[in-house]
Amino acid sequence: EIWATQLGVAVEAMQKIGATAADIAAIGITNQRETAIVWDKVTGEPIHHAIVWQCRRTSEYCDSLKAKGLTDSFRAKTGLVIDAYFSGTKVHWLLENVPGARERAERGEVHVTDYSNASRTMLFNINTLQWDDEILKELNIPRCMLPTPMPSSCIYGETDPALLGGPIKIAGAAG
């Protein structure tokens, strides 16, 4: 399990330098931006395998969006071209193809992301720094399933005290 591996490395690093949670001012998060994964908020498990950035399964859907004349609108709002590379159409695919995914997504969940990650989804309006309602409607993605976009450097929350021997602020995220 990847989480166990990441946690194990953090614990080992702290042990090697003799640090406790109280010694650490904050930690940050980084990730691969264009890969899409949807998690179940109750179980913490993914609802389906991640769809990696190289996956072209939504190419035909992207072509249909272009055929509707949406290329310029998407580019003006997101700064991106319509392409299967970005995660927006991958999320659409997950909602359309994983049984029960849409119903679960429409229930919503509380979570955050930073602007750098949001900007690579093809769903985020880089002019308003918000999810774009017109694009969400076009792709049939419920806004309530998306994280709250926040600056890359801010306090997002803190770790579960049981994981690293005490709470540690999560104070940065970048893709």
Tab-separated table of N, CA and C in Angstrom, residues 1-152:
chain	number	residue	atom	x	y	z
A	1	GLU	N	0.855	-1.183	0.000
A	1	GLU	CA	0.000	0.000	0.000
A	1	GLU	C	0.893	1.235	0.000
A	2	ILE	N	0.660	2.127	-0.945
A	2	ILE	CA	1.517	3.309	-1.083
A	2	ILE	C	1.495	4.167	0.175
A	3	TRP	N	0.306	4.399	0.744
A	3	TRP	CA	0.219	5.252	1.938
A	3	TRP	C	1.105	4.705	3.046
A	4	ALA	N	1.073	3.398	3.255
A	4	ALA	CA	1.901	2.789	4.297
A	4	ALA	C	3.377	3.008	3.995
A	5	THR	N	3.759	2.939	2.741
A	5	THR	CA	5.146	3.173	2.355
A	5	THR	C	5.544	4.614	2.638
A	6	GLN	N	4.716	5.567	2.244
A	6	GLN	CA	5.011	6.982	2.482
A	6	GLN	C	5.069	7.278	3.978
A	7	LEU	N	4.137	6.733	4.725
A	7	LEU	CA	4.133	6.924	6.162
A	7	LEU	C	5.380	6.305	6.781
A	8	GLY	N	5.730	5.108	6.330
A	8	GLY	CA	6.921	4.436	6.842
A	8	GLY	C	8.181	5.244	6.609
A	9	VAL	N	8.311	5.838	5.456
A	9	VAL	CA	9.484	6.670	5.147
A	9	VAL	C	9.510	7.900	6.055
A	10	ALA	N	8.364	8.527	6.271
A	10	ALA	CA	8.311	9.702	7.144
A	10	ALA	C	8.715	9.341	8.572
A	11	VAL	N	8.178	8.245	9.065
A	11	VAL	CA	8.506	7.805	10.425
A	11	VAL	C	10.000	7.476	10.524
A	12	GLU	N	10.532	6.767	9.536
A	12	GLU	CA	11.952	6.409	9.542
A	12	GLU	C	12.839	7.653	9.487
A	13	ALA	N	12.478	8.617	8.657
A	13	ALA	CA	13.258	9.850	8.558
A	13	ALA	C	13.274	10.593	9.893
A	14	MET	N	12.123	10.660	10.541
A	14	MET	CA	12.049	11.328	11.844
A	14	MET	C	12.912	10.591	12.868
A	15	GLN	N	12.863	9.264	12.848
A	15	GLN	CA	13.665	8.472	13.793
A	15	GLN	C	15.154	8.679	13.572
A	16	LYS	N	15.571	8.736	12.308
A	16	LYS	CA	16.992	8.882	11.984
A	16	LYS	C	17.588	10.184	12.508
A	17	ILE	N	16.782	11.234	12.552
A	17	ILE	CA	17.309	12.514	13.044
A	17	ILE	C	16.852	12.823	14.470
A	18	GLY	N	16.131	11.888	15.059
A	18	GLY	CA	15.659	12.066	16.426
A	18	GLY	C	14.607	13.150	16.567
A	19	ALA	N	13.796	13.343	15.534
A	19	ALA	CA	12.763	14.390	15.557
A	19	ALA	C	11.428	13.844	16.053
A	20	THR	N	10.705	14.688	16.731
A	20	THR	CA	9.321	14.388	17.105
A	20	THR	C	8.422	15.311	16.288
A	21	ALA	N	7.132	15.068	16.337
A	21	ALA	CA	6.186	15.917	15.612
A	21	ALA	C	6.329	17.377	16.028
A	22	ALA	N	6.628	17.618	17.299
A	22	ALA	CA	6.773	18.993	17.797
A	22	ALA	C	7.965	19.708	17.165
A	23	ASP	N	8.938	18.949	16.633
A	23	ASP	CA	10.124	19.544	16.009
A	23	ASP	C	9.881	19.968	14.564
A	24	ILE	N	8.784	19.531	13.978
A	24	ILE	CA	8.528	19.771	12.559
A	24	ILE	C	7.496	20.889	12.411
A	25	ALA	N	7.912	21.963	11.731
A	25	ALA	CA	7.023	23.121	11.570
A	25	ALA	C	5.848	22.790	10.659
A	26	ALA	N	6.105	22.076	9.569
A	26	ALA	CA	5.037	21.754	8.621
A	26	ALA	C	5.568	20.778	7.587
A	27	ILE	N	4.645	20.133	6.905
A	27	ILE	CA	4.984	19.274	5.776
A	27	ILE	C	4.198	19.745	4.560
A	28	GLY	N	4.629	19.315	3.389
A	28	GLY	CA	3.934	19.668	2.155
A	28	GLY	C	3.597	18.419	1.373
A	29	ILE	N	2.788	18.599	0.363
A	29	ILE	CA	2.318	17.490	-0.470
A	29	ILE	C	2.633	17.822	-1.920
A	30	THR	N	3.078	16.838	-2.659
A	30	THR	CA	3.222	16.995	-4.104
A	30	THR	C	2.633	15.771	-4.787
A	31	ASN	N	2.274	15.919	-6.025
A	31	ASN	CA	1.631	14.823	-6.739
A	31	ASN	C	1.773	14.998	-8.239
A	32	GLN	N	1.355	13.970	-8.975
A	32	GLN	CA	1.339	14.003	-10.435
A	32	GLN	C	-0.001	14.577	-10.857
A	33	ARG	N	-0.013	15.750	-11.438
A	33	ARG	CA	-1.245	16.490	-11.639
A	33	ARG	C	-2.257	15.887	-12.596
A	34	GLU	N	-1.870	15.479	-13.759
A	34	GLU	CA	-2.858	15.080	-14.757
A	34	GLU	C	-3.417	13.678	-14.569
A	35	THR	N	-2.859	12.897	-13.663
A	35	THR	CA	-3.433	11.597	-13.347
A	35	THR	C	-4.694	11.819	-12.519
A	36	ALA	N	-5.756	11.085	-12.837
A	36	ALA	CA	-7.027	11.275	-12.135
A	36	ALA	C	-7.367	10.047	-11.302
A	37	ILE	N	-7.797	10.325	-10.078
A	37	ILE	CA	-8.276	9.261	-9.195
A	37	ILE	C	-9.391	9.852	-8.341
A	38	VAL	N	-10.414	9.072	-8.097
A	38	VAL	CA	-11.537	9.508	-7.261
A	38	VAL	C	-11.592	8.570	-6.065
A	39	TRP	N	-11.621	9.164	-4.857
A	39	TRP	CA	-11.606	8.412	-3.600
A	39	TRP	C	-12.987	8.409	-2.973
A	40	ASP	N	-13.304	7.335	-2.284
A	40	ASP	CA	-14.521	7.272	-1.480
A	40	ASP	C	-14.218	7.932	-0.142
A	41	LYS	N	-14.998	8.953	0.218
A	41	LYS	CA	-14.688	9.706	1.439
A	41	LYS	C	-14.895	8.884	2.709
A	42	VAL	N	-15.728	7.883	2.662
A	42	VAL	CA	-16.002	7.076	3.853
A	42	VAL	C	-14.917	6.027	4.070
A	43	THR	N	-14.580	5.299	3.005
A	43	THR	CA	-13.620	4.202	3.146
A	43	THR	C	-12.178	4.637	2.931
A	44	GLY	N	-11.975	5.768	2.236
A	44	GLY	CA	-10.623	6.199	1.898
A	44	GLY	C	-10.029	5.407	0.753
A	45	GLU	N	-10.820	4.543	0.137
A	45	GLU	CA	-10.350	3.709	-0.972
A	45	GLU	C	-10.716	4.358	-2.308
A	46	PRO	N	-9.879	4.166	-3.326
A	46	PRO	CA	-10.245	4.674	-4.654
A	46	PRO	C	-11.429	3.892	-5.203
A	47	ILE	N	-12.280	4.568	-5.972
A	47	ILE	CA	-13.451	3.888	-6.545
A	47	ILE	C	-13.078	3.094	-7.797
A	48	HIS	N	-11.899	3.349	-8.333
A	48	HIS	CA	-11.423	2.706	-9.558
A	48	HIS	C	-9.919	2.940	-9.630
A	49	HIS	N	-9.254	2.207	-10.487
A	49	HIS	CA	-7.827	2.457	-10.685
A	49	HIS	C	-7.612	3.887	-11.162
A	50	ALA	N	-6.459	4.466	-10.827
A	50	ALA	CA	-6.106	5.788	-11.333
A	50	ALA	C	-6.039	5.738	-12.856
A	51	ILE	N	-6.427	6.834	-13.481
A	51	ILE	CA	-6.264	6.973	-14.929
A	51	ILE	C	-5.067	7.898	-15.127
A	52	VAL	N	-3.976	7.347	-15.607
A	52	VAL	CA	-2.721	8.094	-15.690
A	52	VAL	C	-2.736	9.118	-16.808
A	53	TRP	N	-1.818	10.056	-16.712
A	53	TRP	CA	-1.778	11.182	-17.640
A	53	TRP	C	-1.612	10.747	-19.094
A	54	GLN	N	-0.969	9.605	-19.345
A	54	GLN	CA	-0.760	9.163	-20.718
A	54	GLN	C	-1.993	8.508	-21.341
A	55	CYS	N	-2.971	8.144	-20.545
A	55	CYS	CA	-4.140	7.419	-21.027
A	55	CYS	C	-4.936	8.265	-22.029
A	56	ARG	N	-5.290	7.666	-23.152
A	56	ARG	CA	-6.002	8.386	-24.210
A	56	ARG	C	-7.458	7.919	-24.342
A	57	ARG	N	-8.003	7.248	-23.315
A	57	ARG	CA	-9.347	6.687	-23.443
A	57	ARG	C	-10.438	7.733	-23.655
A	58	THR	N	-10.159	8.997	-23.340
A	58	THR	CA	-11.187	10.026	-23.519
A	58	THR	C	-10.961	10.861	-24.779
A	59	SER	N	-10.097	10.415	-25.666
A	59	SER	CA	-9.801	11.175	-26.893
A	59	SER	C	-11.044	11.447	-27.733
A	60	GLU	N	-11.882	10.422	-27.931
A	60	GLU	CA	-13.090	10.615	-28.742
A	60	GLU	C	-14.042	11.601	-28.081
A	61	TYR	N	-14.141	11.542	-26.755
A	61	TYR	CA	-14.991	12.503	-26.041
A	61	TYR	C	-14.446	13.924	-26.230
A	62	CYS	N	-13.124	14.075	-26.155
A	62	CYS	CA	-12.510	15.389	-26.387
A	62	CYS	C	-12.821	15.887	-27.794
A	63	ASP	N	-12.757	14.987	-28.774
A	63	ASP	CA	-13.091	15.362	-30.151
A	63	ASP	C	-14.532	15.854	-30.246
A	64	SER	N	-15.444	15.231	-29.479
A	64	SER	CA	-16.846	15.662	-29.516
A	64	SER	C	-17.005	17.057	-28.910
A	65	LEU	N	-16.213	17.380	-27.891
A	65	LEU	CA	-16.260	18.725	-27.303
A	65	LEU	C	-15.744	19.757	-28.301
A	66	LYS	N	-14.684	19.407	-29.009
A	66	LYS	CA	-14.138	20.304	-30.040
A	66	LYS	C	-15.166	20.505	-31.159
A	67	ALA	N	-15.843	19.415	-31.546
A	67	ALA	CA	-16.844	19.493	-32.610
A	67	ALA	C	-18.018	20.392	-32.218
A	68	LYS	N	-18.260	20.539	-30.924
A	68	LYS	CA	-19.312	21.444	-30.438
A	68	LYS	C	-18.860	22.900	-30.475
A	69	GLY	N	-17.598	23.133	-30.835
A	69	GLY	CA	-17.077	24.498	-30.912
A	69	GLY	C	-16.621	25.049	-29.572
A	70	LEU	N	-16.218	24.188	-28.652
A	70	LEU	CA	-15.868	24.622	-27.295
A	70	LEU	C	-14.374	24.913	-27.086
A	71	THR	N	-13.561	24.720	-28.117
A	71	THR	CA	-12.110	24.873	-27.969
A	71	THR	C	-11.723	26.241	-27.425
A	72	ASP	N	-12.211	27.312	-28.046
A	72	ASP	CA	-11.827	28.657	-27.620
A	72	ASP	C	-12.327	28.982	-26.221
A	73	SER	N	-13.542	28.541	-25.887
A	73	SER	CA	-14.105	28.787	-24.558
A	73	SER	C	-13.265	28.108	-23.481
A	74	PHE	N	-12.928	26.834	-23.696
A	74	PHE	CA	-12.102	26.107	-22.729
A	74	PHE	C	-10.736	26.785	-22.577
A	75	ARG	N	-10.120	27.168	-23.691
A	75	ARG	CA	-8.795	27.781	-23.637
A	75	ARG	C	-8.837	29.125	-22.903
A	76	ALA	N	-9.862	29.933	-23.162
A	76	ALA	CA	-9.966	31.239	-22.509
A	76	ALA	C	-10.138	31.103	-21.003
A	77	LYS	N	-10.857	30.074	-20.585
A	77	LYS	CA	-11.138	29.900	-19.162
A	77	LYS	C	-10.032	29.156	-18.421
A	78	THR	N	-9.520	28.103	-19.055
A	78	THR	CA	-8.590	27.220	-18.348
A	78	THR	C	-7.133	27.419	-18.733
A	79	GLY	N	-6.907	28.071	-19.863
A	79	GLY	CA	-5.547	28.206	-20.372
A	79	GLY	C	-5.054	26.932	-21.038
A	80	LEU	N	-5.936	25.944	-21.206
A	80	LEU	CA	-5.565	24.641	-21.758
A	80	LEU	C	-6.351	24.344	-23.026
A	81	VAL	N	-5.785	23.500	-23.861
A	81	VAL	CA	-6.521	22.995	-25.017
A	81	VAL	C	-7.349	21.798	-24.547
A	82	ILE	N	-8.387	21.489	-25.264
A	82	ILE	CA	-9.178	20.296	-24.939
A	82	ILE	C	-8.354	19.080	-25.349
A	83	ASP	N	-7.988	18.265	-24.370
A	83	ASP	CA	-7.162	17.099	-24.658
A	83	ASP	C	-7.354	16.054	-23.564
A	84	ALA	N	-7.251	14.792	-23.965
A	84	ALA	CA	-7.393	13.677	-23.026
A	84	ALA	C	-6.262	13.645	-21.996
A	85	TYR	N	-5.210	14.393	-22.218
A	85	TYR	CA	-4.090	14.487	-21.280
A	85	TYR	C	-4.544	15.012	-19.919
A	86	PHE	N	-5.478	15.939	-19.914
A	86	PHE	CA	-5.920	16.593	-18.685
A	86	PHE	C	-6.984	15.768	-17.966
A	87	SER	N	-7.105	15.980	-16.668
A	87	SER	CA	-7.933	15.091	-15.847
A	87	SER	C	-9.433	15.339	-15.923
A	88	GLY	N	-9.868	16.469	-16.435
A	88	GLY	CA	-11.302	16.756	-16.483
A	88	GLY	C	-12.107	15.691	-17.197
A	89	THR	N	-11.667	15.300	-18.397
A	89	THR	CA	-12.419	14.277	-19.127
A	89	THR	C	-12.211	12.889	-18.517
A	90	LYS	N	-11.130	12.701	-17.784
A	90	LYS	CA	-10.924	11.430	-17.078
A	90	LYS	C	-11.947	11.294	-15.942
A	91	VAL	N	-12.193	12.397	-15.219
A	91	VAL	CA	-13.206	12.374	-14.157
A	91	VAL	C	-14.578	12.102	-14.776
A	92	HIS	N	-14.859	12.746	-15.906
A	92	HIS	CA	-16.118	12.483	-16.620
A	92	HIS	C	-16.238	10.994	-16.928
A	93	TRP	N	-15.167	10.387	-17.433
A	93	TRP	CA	-15.177	8.964	-17.771
A	93	TRP	C	-15.468	8.117	-16.528
A	94	LEU	N	-14.804	8.424	-15.421
A	94	LEU	CA	-15.037	7.671	-14.181
A	94	LEU	C	-16.499	7.741	-13.753
A	95	LEU	N	-17.079	8.942	-13.818
A	95	LEU	CA	-18.472	9.114	-13.400
A	95	LEU	C	-19.434	8.378	-14.319
A	96	GLU	N	-19.092	8.285	-15.596
A	96	GLU	CA	-19.952	7.622	-16.571
A	96	GLU	C	-19.784	6.106	-16.584
A	97	ASN	N	-18.623	5.598	-16.191
A	97	ASN	CA	-18.310	4.191	-16.400
A	97	ASN	C	-18.138	3.332	-15.154
A	98	VAL	N	-17.975	3.934	-14.008
A	98	VAL	CA	-17.834	3.148	-12.778
A	98	VAL	C	-19.207	3.092	-12.096
A	99	PRO	N	-19.772	1.890	-11.948
A	99	PRO	CA	-21.106	1.779	-11.351
A	99	PRO	C	-21.196	2.481	-9.988
A	100	GLY	N	-22.201	3.342	-9.852
A	100	GLY	CA	-22.453	4.045	-8.595
A	100	GLY	C	-21.598	5.284	-8.375
A	101	ALA	N	-20.644	5.542	-9.263
A	101	ALA	CA	-19.723	6.668	-9.052
A	101	ALA	C	-20.445	8.013	-9.054
A	102	ARG	N	-21.343	8.213	-10.002
A	102	ARG	CA	-22.030	9.504	-10.084
A	102	ARG	C	-22.864	9.754	-8.822
A	103	GLU	N	-23.584	8.758	-8.362
A	103	GLU	CA	-24.412	8.921	-7.165
A	103	GLU	C	-23.542	9.258	-5.956
A	104	ARG	N	-22.402	8.583	-5.832
A	104	ARG	CA	-21.497	8.855	-4.720
A	104	ARG	C	-20.907	10.261	-4.827
A	105	ALA	N	-20.553	10.668	-6.039
A	105	ALA	CA	-19.951	11.991	-6.248
A	105	ALA	C	-20.929	13.100	-5.915
A	106	GLU	N	-22.180	12.904	-6.239
A	106	GLU	CA	-23.174	13.951	-6.004
A	106	GLU	C	-23.466	14.161	-4.521
A	107	ARG	N	-23.022	13.228	-3.684
A	107	ARG	CA	-23.156	13.416	-2.236
A	107	ARG	C	-22.113	14.392	-1.714
A	108	GLY	N	-21.008	14.575	-2.468
A	108	GLY	CA	-19.977	15.549	-2.104
A	108	GLY	C	-19.084	15.101	-0.976
A	109	GLU	N	-18.031	15.878	-0.728
A	109	GLU	CA	-17.102	15.614	0.364
A	109	GLU	C	-16.300	16.868	0.633
A	110	VAL	N	-15.667	16.921	1.769
A	110	VAL	CA	-14.869	18.080	2.141
A	110	VAL	C	-13.403	17.778	1.871
A	111	HIS	N	-12.808	18.532	0.981
A	111	HIS	CA	-11.379	18.417	0.730
A	111	HIS	C	-10.881	19.627	-0.056
A	112	VAL	N	-9.565	19.783	-0.136
A	112	VAL	CA	-8.963	20.954	-0.777
A	112	VAL	C	-7.889	20.532	-1.774
A	113	THR	N	-7.559	21.449	-2.661
A	113	THR	CA	-6.419	21.306	-3.567
A	113	THR	C	-5.807	22.686	-3.742
A	114	ASP	N	-4.633	22.721	-4.359
A	114	ASP	CA	-4.034	24.028	-4.605
A	114	ASP	C	-4.288	24.446	-6.049
A	115	TYR	N	-4.028	25.730	-6.332
A	115	TYR	CA	-4.291	26.272	-7.656
A	115	TYR	C	-3.474	25.557	-8.737
A	116	SER	N	-2.236	25.147	-8.426
A	116	SER	CA	-1.410	24.504	-9.460
A	116	SER	C	-2.021	23.183	-9.906
A	117	ASN	N	-2.596	22.434	-8.982
A	117	ASN	CA	-3.261	21.184	-9.346
A	117	ASN	C	-4.590	21.457	-10.052
A	118	ALA	N	-5.370	22.359	-9.514
A	118	ALA	CA	-6.667	22.678	-10.116
A	118	ALA	C	-6.509	23.169	-11.549
A	119	SER	N	-5.451	23.946	-11.796
A	119	SER	CA	-5.267	24.542	-13.119
A	119	SER	C	-4.978	23.521	-14.209
A	120	ARG	N	-4.652	22.305	-13.847
A	120	ARG	CA	-4.323	21.287	-14.845
A	120	ARG	C	-5.449	20.285	-15.061
A	121	THR	N	-6.637	20.586	-14.547
A	121	THR	CA	-7.762	19.666	-14.694
A	121	THR	C	-8.587	19.907	-15.947
A	122	MET	N	-8.524	21.116	-16.507
A	122	MET	CA	-9.390	21.546	-17.598
A	122	MET	C	-10.810	21.819	-17.084
A	123	LEU	N	-10.921	22.026	-15.767
A	123	LEU	CA	-12.202	22.347	-15.129
A	123	LEU	C	-12.130	23.672	-14.379
A	124	PHE	N	-10.929	24.207	-14.204
A	124	PHE	CA	-10.661	25.346	-13.325
A	124	PHE	C	-10.470	26.607	-14.146
A	125	ASN	N	-11.223	27.649	-13.781
A	125	ASN	CA	-11.114	28.934	-14.469
A	125	ASN	C	-9.939	29.703	-13.870
A	126	ILE	N	-8.881	29.867	-14.651
A	126	ILE	CA	-7.671	30.518	-14.142
A	126	ILE	C	-7.845	32.028	-13.980
A	127	ASN	N	-8.932	32.579	-14.509
A	127	ASN	CA	-9.204	34.008	-14.365
A	127	ASN	C	-9.911	34.311	-13.049
A	128	THR	N	-10.776	33.398	-12.612
A	128	THR	CA	-11.546	33.609	-11.387
A	128	THR	C	-11.018	32.800	-10.203
A	129	LEU	N	-10.090	31.848	-10.482
A	129	LEU	CA	-9.550	30.922	-9.476
A	129	LEU	C	-10.653	30.091	-8.812
A	130	GLN	N	-11.619	29.681	-9.634
A	130	GLN	CA	-12.730	28.851	-9.178
A	130	GLN	C	-12.998	27.773	-10.221
A	131	TRP	N	-13.682	26.706	-9.812
A	131	TRP	CA	-14.147	25.712	-10.773
A	131	TRP	C	-15.133	26.399	-11.700
A	132	ASP	N	-15.090	26.099	-12.976
A	132	ASP	CA	-15.930	26.779	-13.952
A	132	ASP	C	-17.263	26.041	-14.116
A	133	ASP	N	-18.340	26.705	-13.739
A	133	ASP	CA	-19.656	26.065	-13.758
A	133	ASP	C	-20.097	25.632	-15.154
A	134	GLU	N	-19.780	26.415	-16.178
A	134	GLU	CA	-20.175	26.043	-17.544
A	134	GLU	C	-19.442	24.784	-18.001
A	135	ILE	N	-18.152	24.693	-17.700
A	135	ILE	CA	-17.387	23.504	-18.083
A	135	ILE	C	-17.864	22.298	-17.285
A	136	LEU	N	-18.103	22.489	-15.992
A	136	LEU	CA	-18.609	21.379	-15.177
A	136	LEU	C	-19.941	20.866	-15.723
A	137	LYS	N	-20.799	21.779	-16.139
A	137	LYS	CA	-22.096	21.386	-16.708
A	137	LYS	C	-21.876	20.617	-18.006
A	138	GLU	N	-20.986	21.111	-18.843
A	138	GLU	CA	-20.713	20.441	-20.124
A	138	GLU	C	-20.195	19.022	-19.915
A	139	LEU	N	-19.318	18.827	-18.937
A	139	LEU	CA	-18.739	17.511	-18.683
A	139	LEU	C	-19.573	16.683	-17.705
A	140	ASN	N	-20.661	17.282	-17.199
A	140	ASN	CA	-21.565	16.612	-16.264
A	140	ASN	C	-20.813	16.115	-15.018
A	141	ILE	N	-20.054	17.035	-14.426
A	141	ILE	CA	-19.297	16.742	-13.208
A	141	ILE	C	-19.870	17.600	-12.082
A	142	PRO	N	-20.365	16.997	-11.009
A	142	PRO	CA	-20.929	17.792	-9.912
A	142	PRO	C	-19.852	18.571	-9.174
A	143	ARG	N	-20.076	19.860	-9.011
A	143	ARG	CA	-19.114	20.729	-8.327
A	143	ARG	C	-18.837	20.231	-6.905
A	144	CYS	N	-19.845	19.649	-6.255
A	144	CYS	CA	-19.704	19.243	-4.862
A	144	CYS	C	-18.663	18.147	-4.664
A	145	MET	N	-18.266	17.448	-5.716
A	145	MET	CA	-17.245	16.408	-5.555
A	145	MET	C	-15.830	16.957	-5.655
A	146	LEU	N	-15.701	18.203	-6.084
A	146	LEU	CA	-14.380	18.778	-6.305
A	146	LEU	C	-13.832	19.452	-5.048
A	147	PRO	N	-12.527	19.422	-4.899
A	147	PRO	CA	-11.921	20.063	-3.725
A	147	PRO	C	-12.009	21.579	-3.803
A	148	THR	N	-11.926	22.225	-2.664
A	148	THR	CA	-11.885	23.679	-2.610
A	148	THR	C	-10.500	24.137	-3.058
A	149	PRO	N	-10.414	24.969	-4.103
A	149	PRO	CA	-9.103	25.445	-4.534
A	149	PRO	C	-8.557	26.504	-3.579
A	150	MET	N	-7.273	26.359	-3.239
A	150	MET	CA	-6.616	27.277	-2.299
A	150	MET	C	-5.214	27.589	-2.808
A	151	PRO	N	-4.578	28.637	-2.288
A	151	PRO	CA	-3.196	28.934	-2.688
A	151	PRO	C	-2.273	27.753	-2.392
A	152	SER	N	-1.174	27.659	-3.133
A	152	SER	CA	-0.232	26.555	-2.947
A	152	SER	C	0.451	26.590	-1.586
